[in-house]
Short mmCIF file of C-alpha atoms in Angstrom, two decimals:
data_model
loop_
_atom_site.label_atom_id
_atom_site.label_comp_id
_atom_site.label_asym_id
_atom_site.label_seq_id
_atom_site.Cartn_x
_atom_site.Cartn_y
_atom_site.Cartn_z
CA UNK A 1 20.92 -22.03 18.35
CA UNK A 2 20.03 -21.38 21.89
CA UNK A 3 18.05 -18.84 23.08
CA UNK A 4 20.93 -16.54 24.04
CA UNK A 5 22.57 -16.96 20.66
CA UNK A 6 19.66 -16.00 18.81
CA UNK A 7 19.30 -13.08 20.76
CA UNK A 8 22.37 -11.94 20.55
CA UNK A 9 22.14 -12.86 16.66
CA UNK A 10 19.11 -10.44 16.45
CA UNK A 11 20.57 -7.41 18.50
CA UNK A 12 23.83 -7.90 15.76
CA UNK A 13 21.21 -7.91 12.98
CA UNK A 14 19.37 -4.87 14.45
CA UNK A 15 22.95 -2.87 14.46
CA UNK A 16 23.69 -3.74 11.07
CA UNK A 17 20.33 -1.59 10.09
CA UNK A 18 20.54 1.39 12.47
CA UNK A 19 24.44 1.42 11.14
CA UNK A 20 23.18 0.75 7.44
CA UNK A 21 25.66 -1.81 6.47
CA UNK A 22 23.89 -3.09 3.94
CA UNK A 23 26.88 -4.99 2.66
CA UNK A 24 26.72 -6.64 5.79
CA UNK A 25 23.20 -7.42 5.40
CA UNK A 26 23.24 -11.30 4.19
CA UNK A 27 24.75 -12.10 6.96
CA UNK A 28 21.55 -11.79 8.66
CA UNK A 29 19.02 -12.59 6.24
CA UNK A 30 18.28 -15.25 4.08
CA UNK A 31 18.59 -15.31 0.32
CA UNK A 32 14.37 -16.58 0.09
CA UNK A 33 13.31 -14.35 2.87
CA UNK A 34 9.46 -13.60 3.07
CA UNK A 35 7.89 -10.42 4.54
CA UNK A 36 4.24 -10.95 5.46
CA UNK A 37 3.93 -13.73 3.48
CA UNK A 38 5.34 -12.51 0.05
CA UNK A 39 8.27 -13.60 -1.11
CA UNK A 40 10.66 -10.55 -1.56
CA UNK A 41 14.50 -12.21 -1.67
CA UNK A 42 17.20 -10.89 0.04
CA UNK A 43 17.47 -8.09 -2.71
CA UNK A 44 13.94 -6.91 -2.16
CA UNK A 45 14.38 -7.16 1.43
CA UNK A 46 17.42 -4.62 0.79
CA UNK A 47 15.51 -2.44 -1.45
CA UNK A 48 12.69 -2.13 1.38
CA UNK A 49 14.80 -1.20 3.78
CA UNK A 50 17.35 1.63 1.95
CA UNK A 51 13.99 2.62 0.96
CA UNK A 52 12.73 3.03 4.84
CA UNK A 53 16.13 4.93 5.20
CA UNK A 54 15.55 7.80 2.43
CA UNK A 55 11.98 8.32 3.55
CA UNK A 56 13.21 8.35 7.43
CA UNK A 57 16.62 9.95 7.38
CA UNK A 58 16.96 9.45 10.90
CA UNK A 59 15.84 5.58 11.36
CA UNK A 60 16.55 4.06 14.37
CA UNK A 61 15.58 0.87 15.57
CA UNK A 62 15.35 0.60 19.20
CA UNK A 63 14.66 -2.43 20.92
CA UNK A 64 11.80 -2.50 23.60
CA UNK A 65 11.18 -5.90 23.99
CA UNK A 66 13.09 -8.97 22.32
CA UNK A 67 11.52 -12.68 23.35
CA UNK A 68 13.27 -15.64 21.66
CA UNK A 69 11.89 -19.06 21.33
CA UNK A 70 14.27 -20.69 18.99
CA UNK A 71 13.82 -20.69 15.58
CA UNK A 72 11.25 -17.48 16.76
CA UNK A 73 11.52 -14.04 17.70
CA UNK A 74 9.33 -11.80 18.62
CA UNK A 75 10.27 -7.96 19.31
CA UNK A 76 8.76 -4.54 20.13
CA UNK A 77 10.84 -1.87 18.15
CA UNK A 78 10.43 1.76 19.25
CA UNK A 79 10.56 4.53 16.46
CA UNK A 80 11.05 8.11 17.06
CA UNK A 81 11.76 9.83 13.92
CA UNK A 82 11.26 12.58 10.97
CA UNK A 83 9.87 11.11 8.54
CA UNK A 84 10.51 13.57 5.05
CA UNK A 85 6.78 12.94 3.54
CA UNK A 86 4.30 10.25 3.89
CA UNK A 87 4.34 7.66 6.03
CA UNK A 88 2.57 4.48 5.55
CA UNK A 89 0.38 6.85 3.40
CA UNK A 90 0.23 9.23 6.18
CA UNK A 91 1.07 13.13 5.45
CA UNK A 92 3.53 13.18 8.15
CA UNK A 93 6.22 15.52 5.89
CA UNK A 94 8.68 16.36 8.31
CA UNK A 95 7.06 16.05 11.62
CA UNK A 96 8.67 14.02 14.26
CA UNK A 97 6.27 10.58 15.17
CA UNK A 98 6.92 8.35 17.70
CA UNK A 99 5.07 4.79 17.29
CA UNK A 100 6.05 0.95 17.59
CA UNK A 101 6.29 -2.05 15.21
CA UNK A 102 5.93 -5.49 16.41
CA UNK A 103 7.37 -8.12 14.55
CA UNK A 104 8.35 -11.85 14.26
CA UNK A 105 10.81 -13.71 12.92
CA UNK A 106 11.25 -17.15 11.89
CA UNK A 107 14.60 -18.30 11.55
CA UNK A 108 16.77 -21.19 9.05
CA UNK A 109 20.35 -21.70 9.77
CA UNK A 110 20.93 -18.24 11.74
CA UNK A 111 19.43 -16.56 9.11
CA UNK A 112 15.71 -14.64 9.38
CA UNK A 113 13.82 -16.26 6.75
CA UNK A 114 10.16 -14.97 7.28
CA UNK A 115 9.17 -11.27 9.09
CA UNK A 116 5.66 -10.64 10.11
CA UNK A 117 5.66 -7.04 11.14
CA UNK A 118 2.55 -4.96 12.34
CA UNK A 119 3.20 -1.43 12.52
CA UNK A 120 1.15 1.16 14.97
CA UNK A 121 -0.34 3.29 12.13
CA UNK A 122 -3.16 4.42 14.98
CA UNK A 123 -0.46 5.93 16.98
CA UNK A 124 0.94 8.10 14.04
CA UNK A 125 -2.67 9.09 12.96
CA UNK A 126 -3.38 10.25 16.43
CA UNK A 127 0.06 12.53 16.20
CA UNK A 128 -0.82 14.45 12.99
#
């Protein structure tokens, strides 16, 4: 996959969350993925994110920065949300936050296989 592709692969894989088409969801991840080194499967992977969904009614996932070095990504997502009640053990409960995950992506046959994210708890912490 060339570095194009795989971007382009990511940006589809990024709609498929903000538009929650979870059915759609294996098209984009693999069936072993890992996040931060534990092995969570495509159904935990899922699970995590409908999850991320019900705490943060109004997820979005906006793209700040998106470097590809095939079979790599690395990205910059912006968040500006409402979260309902904690976040990341945070009492946020239903103020809006603005703060940034980076993460990286290691992918097997156009499919992410292993996400390292680190999310900007500092930024949230300095908001409440």
């Amino acid at each position: 996959m060339t570095r194009n592709e795989l971007a382009d692969r990511y940006r589809s894989y990024i709609a498929c969350l903000n538009k929650q088409d979870w059915a759609n969801l294996r098209n984009f991840v693999h069936d072993e993925v890992r996040y931060n080194g534990k092995h969570i499967g495509i159904l935990g992977y899922r699970e995590m994110l409908e999850g991320d969904f019900r705490a943060i009614p109004d997820l979005f996932f906006d793209i700040q920065l998106l470097i590809c070095e095939p079979p790599h990504v690395a990205s910059r997502l912006q968040f500006d949300c409402t979260p309902k009640g904690e976040l990341f053990g945070l009492p946020v409960n239903g103020r809006r936050v603005q703060f940034a995950e980076n993460v990286f992506y290691g992918f097997l046959d156009g499919k992410i296989e292993n996400v390292w994210s680190v999310i900007d708890k500092a930024a949230i912490e300095a908001q409440l």
